[in-house]
Amino acid sequence: MPAEVSQKNGLTLTILSCPSGRPRCVLVRLTGTALHAEIASEKTSAGDVQQPMDEFFRSLAQLEEGTAQDWLSEGQDLAFSASRDPLFPGLVFLRIYLGSTSDDDCDWQINGSLLLTPTQVALFAEKLKQI
């Protein structure tokens, strides 16, 4: 079962297990009107302290106003940045980066953003935990 969260305008972030069954691999999709971007990525972050993706989203539901938090995949092809901005009271502003930075001729980058309630983020984190 995929984990999915959507903004009112229809932009949707979906995360599901890789069909190959590779451990720690997820498919990440960003879809909207005439938009479909998808990558295979890791469920843990880059850096010395590796944070699972579900833990990152669980912490966002508790994010305090005026603070931000970032997550970057090991392959650096997926990144999330979230904040609680006073301009969007009661909402989590989630920015998403998907990209292909291989050495071939088809490098691409997609940036999207979602305004979500903390409840939406918490439910998404629970679904992610099951993947």
Rosetta silent file (secondary structure, phi, psi, omega in degrees, C-alpha in Angstrom):
SEQUENCE: MPAEVSQKNGLTLTILSCPSGRPRCVLVRLTGTALHAEIASEKTSAGDVQQPMDEFFRSLAQLEEGTAQDWLSEGQDLAFSASRDPLFPGLVFLRIYLGSTSDDDCDWQINGSLLLTPTQVALFAEKLKQI
SCORE:     score description
SCORE:     0.000 S_00000001
   1 L     0.000  126.075 -179.161    0.000    0.000    0.000 S_00000001
   2 L   -75.504  157.252  170.199    1.550    3.350   -0.999 S_00000001
   3 E   -95.977  129.729 -175.037    1.889    6.369    1.248 S_00000001
   4 E  -142.011  139.176  176.085    0.239    9.344   -0.383 S_00000001
   5 E  -141.416  140.032 -176.008   -0.397   12.957    0.575 S_00000001
   6 E  -132.090  149.616  171.189   -2.023   15.693   -1.517 S_00000001
   7 L   -91.302  160.759 -177.567   -2.509   19.412   -1.426 S_00000001
   8 L   -54.749  -32.409 -177.005   -5.941   20.840   -2.236 S_00000001
   9 L   -79.383   -0.662  174.606   -4.859   21.825   -5.756 S_00000001
  10 L   103.260  -11.105  176.092   -4.128   18.191   -6.620 S_00000001
  11 L   -64.471  129.743 -173.094   -0.324   18.041   -6.408 S_00000001
  12 E  -128.528  135.950  172.352    0.381   14.616   -4.879 S_00000001
  13 E  -107.111  124.137  179.943    3.439   13.020   -3.296 S_00000001
  14 E  -125.997  134.773  176.477    3.372    9.201   -3.404 S_00000001
  15 E  -130.286  130.543  179.382    5.969    6.829   -1.953 S_00000001
  16 E  -144.223  166.020  179.793    5.856    3.054   -2.400 S_00000001
  17 E   -65.114  147.707  174.900    8.156    0.043   -2.272 S_00000001
  18 L   -67.034  137.310 -179.590   10.356   -0.632   -5.281 S_00000001
  19 L   -64.153  -22.842 -179.404    8.894   -3.436   -7.384 S_00000001
  20 L   -72.011  -15.952 -178.920   12.308   -5.108   -7.492 S_00000001
  21 L    78.136   11.491  177.143   12.085   -5.721   -3.742 S_00000001
  22 L   -59.916  133.230  178.122   15.483   -4.120   -3.097 S_00000001
  23 L   -63.917  144.608  177.639   15.857   -3.397    0.612 S_00000001
  24 L    66.079    9.892 -179.644   15.690    0.297    1.593 S_00000001
  25 E  -100.455  136.113  175.168   14.497    1.211   -1.939 S_00000001
  26 E  -133.460  152.017  169.222   11.373    3.283   -2.566 S_00000001
  27 E   -95.242  132.875 -179.489    9.696    4.780   -5.613 S_00000001
  28 E  -120.615  124.363 -178.718    8.911    8.461   -5.125 S_00000001
  29 E  -121.839  140.200  170.987    6.347   10.139   -7.371 S_00000001
  30 E  -122.180  117.813 -176.349    5.271   13.728   -7.684 S_00000001
  31 E  -130.491  150.797  177.304    2.117   14.070   -9.786 S_00000001
  32 E  -163.923 -165.769  178.654   -0.260   16.846  -10.726 S_00000001
  33 L   -62.509  113.990  179.421   -2.091   18.184  -13.746 S_00000001
  34 L    61.800   23.729  177.060    0.101   17.109  -16.695 S_00000001
  35 E  -129.207  131.229  172.879    3.021   16.334  -14.329 S_00000001
  36 E  -149.477  108.367  176.826    4.461   12.939  -13.493 S_00000001
  37 E  -122.275  138.057 -177.157    7.995   12.652  -12.107 S_00000001
  38 E  -146.440  139.230  174.251    9.294    9.443  -10.535 S_00000001
  39 E  -139.084  158.107  168.145   12.578    8.189   -9.153 S_00000001
  40 E   -98.918  132.312 -176.039   13.851    5.180   -7.252 S_00000001
  41 E  -145.072 -176.311 -179.570   15.667    6.297   -4.121 S_00000001
  42 E   -96.313  156.035  178.328   16.744    5.237   -0.638 S_00000001
  43 L   -89.444   -4.037  179.767   14.647    5.342    2.544 S_00000001
  44 E  -117.967  155.663 -175.629   17.531    6.675    4.637 S_00000001
  45 E   -85.743  163.899  175.099   19.240   10.030    4.580 S_00000001
  46 L   -77.883  165.678  174.882   22.794   10.948    3.701 S_00000001
  47 L   106.281  177.350 -177.993   25.281   11.997    6.347 S_00000001
  48 L   -67.796  -38.095  178.534   26.800   10.664    9.516 S_00000001
  49 L  -105.704  104.275 -177.462   23.445   10.264   11.260 S_00000001
  50 L   -83.341  123.876 -178.655   21.141    8.387    8.910 S_00000001
  51 L  -110.611  124.149  175.094   17.477    9.193    9.492 S_00000001
  52 E   -62.262  149.028 -177.574   14.746    6.982    8.011 S_00000001
  53 H   -58.588  -41.024 -178.161   12.248    8.855    5.863 S_00000001
  54 H   -64.818  -36.240  177.471    9.274    7.944    8.080 S_00000001
  55 H   -65.547  -38.832  177.568   11.019    9.385   11.172 S_00000001
  56 H   -59.299  -49.616 -178.470   11.661   12.630    9.297 S_00000001
  57 H   -67.370  -34.638  177.108    7.975   12.993    8.413 S_00000001
  58 H   -61.766  -40.309  179.889    6.878   12.026   11.922 S_00000001
  59 H   -69.110  -26.681 -179.980    9.021   14.851   13.318 S_00000001
  60 H   -66.853  -31.410  179.732    7.464   17.348   10.867 S_00000001
  61 L   -63.863  -22.469 -179.660    4.050   16.908   12.448 S_00000001
  62 L  -101.619    2.214 -175.486    5.586   18.364   15.650 S_00000001
  63 L   -58.355  134.444 -179.675    7.539   21.142   13.903 S_00000001
  64 L   -90.260  153.718  179.948    7.218   24.486   15.682 S_00000001
  65 L   -58.520  138.071  179.088    6.472   27.763   13.943 S_00000001
  66 L    86.723    2.356  179.709    9.584   29.532   12.668 S_00000001
  67 L  -114.904  162.113 -179.963   11.628   26.323   12.381 S_00000001
  68 E  -138.950  159.376  178.935   12.723   24.218    9.417 S_00000001
  69 E  -148.222  142.794 -176.893   14.035   20.723    8.854 S_00000001
  70 E  -124.824  154.557  177.061   15.762   19.076    5.860 S_00000001
  71 E  -143.906  133.133  179.909   16.272   15.517    4.600 S_00000001
  72 E  -131.329  131.157 -179.534   18.548   14.387    1.716 S_00000001
  73 E   -70.166  160.732 -179.704   18.739   10.851    0.316 S_00000001
  74 L   -57.156  -39.212 -179.596   22.039    8.966    0.176 S_00000001
  75 L   -83.021   -1.951  178.630   22.120    9.297   -3.627 S_00000001
  76 L    59.381   26.154  177.966   21.234   13.016   -3.389 S_00000001
  77 L  -102.842   -1.108 -179.743   18.458   12.554   -5.961 S_00000001
  78 E  -142.409  131.137  178.211   15.667   13.209   -3.451 S_00000001
  79 E  -144.396  144.602  174.246   15.385   15.988   -0.884 S_00000001
  80 E  -124.370  141.924  174.084   12.697   17.318    1.418 S_00000001
  81 E  -137.078  126.999 -177.156   12.703   20.651    3.207 S_00000001
  82 E  -128.735  147.811  177.585    9.903   21.565    5.584 S_00000001
  83 E  -149.292  160.432  172.066    9.088   24.643    7.613 S_00000001
  84 L  -113.423   96.103 -175.869    6.339   26.198    9.703 S_00000001
  85 L   -93.388  135.366  177.780    6.154   29.703    8.306 S_00000001
  86 L   -58.357  -20.706  177.637    4.022   32.393   10.006 S_00000001
  87 L   -69.555  -21.051  179.553    2.699   33.241    6.509 S_00000001
  88 L  -124.201   69.867 -174.266    0.950   29.837    6.504 S_00000001
  89 L   -59.697  134.775  177.579   -0.386   29.503   10.059 S_00000001
  90 L    78.805    3.467 -177.177   -1.205   25.958   11.126 S_00000001
  91 L  -122.009  153.176  173.114    0.370   24.416    8.013 S_00000001
  92 E   -99.819  125.225  177.568    3.607   22.628    7.168 S_00000001
  93 E   -94.581  109.260 -176.762    5.262   23.972    4.005 S_00000001
  94 E  -107.566  120.518  175.184    6.957   20.963    2.355 S_00000001
  95 E  -103.289  139.099 -174.712    9.367   21.472   -0.541 S_00000001
  96 E  -126.730  133.867  174.984   10.312   18.421   -2.621 S_00000001
  97 E  -120.685  126.564  170.680   13.255   17.944   -4.978 S_00000001
  98 E  -121.716  140.304  178.939   13.449   15.000   -7.399 S_00000001
  99 E  -161.995  162.189  173.817   16.292   14.734   -9.868 S_00000001
 100 E  -121.732  115.784 -177.443   18.506   12.627  -12.021 S_00000001
 101 L  -118.920   32.502  178.417   22.129   13.649  -11.833 S_00000001
 102 L   -70.335  174.670 -177.365   23.697   10.734  -13.648 S_00000001
 103 L   -87.962   12.150  179.724   26.451   11.256  -16.186 S_00000001
 104 L   -90.081 -170.069 -174.845   24.208   10.607  -19.197 S_00000001
 105 L   -89.018    8.608 -176.173   22.441   13.107  -21.446 S_00000001
 106 L  -122.865   47.181  174.262   19.107   13.168  -19.631 S_00000001
 107 L   -67.073  140.279  178.660   19.744   15.018  -16.375 S_00000001
 108 E  -150.626  159.477  178.407   16.568   16.587  -14.984 S_00000001
 109 E  -143.837  136.819  175.902   15.273   18.282  -11.840 S_00000001
 110 E  -127.545  131.785  174.576   11.749   18.805  -10.528 S_00000001
 111 E  -119.596  135.142  177.204   10.870   21.001   -7.557 S_00000001
 112 E  -138.966  166.933  176.983    7.426   21.001   -5.992 S_00000001
 113 E  -145.579  148.152  179.728    5.807   22.237   -2.836 S_00000001
 114 E  -131.671  141.689  169.345    2.833   21.258   -0.735 S_00000001
 115 E  -104.579  117.616 -173.164    0.997   23.049    2.085 S_00000001
 116 E  -128.432  152.867  173.349   -0.163   20.345    4.500 S_00000001
 117 L   -80.158  154.404  175.239   -1.784   20.139    7.897 S_00000001
 118 H   -56.886  -33.160  177.543    0.221   18.485   10.686 S_00000001
 119 H   -64.629  -43.456  176.672   -2.446   15.741   10.748 S_00000001
 120 H   -58.761  -43.511 -178.990   -1.871   15.007    7.043 S_00000001
 121 H   -64.813  -42.779 -179.863    1.877   14.787    7.687 S_00000001
 122 H   -64.027  -42.587  178.094    1.422   12.466   10.687 S_00000001
 123 H   -64.975  -39.489  177.176   -0.857   10.105    8.728 S_00000001
 124 H   -62.340  -42.876  178.802    1.620   10.096    5.827 S_00000001
 125 H   -61.428  -39.888  178.698    4.449    9.208    8.249 S_00000001
 126 H   -64.807  -39.994  177.357    2.431    6.269    9.604 S_00000001
 127 H   -66.663  -38.670  178.606    1.857    4.930    6.080 S_00000001
 128 H   -62.129  -37.162 -178.758    5.569    5.360    5.294 S_00000001
 129 H   -58.884  -28.750 -178.102    6.476    3.309    8.336 S_00000001
 130 L   -84.292   -7.348 -178.682    4.705    0.315    6.753 S_00000001
 131 L   -89.016    0.000    0.000    6.735    0.495    3.528 S_00000001
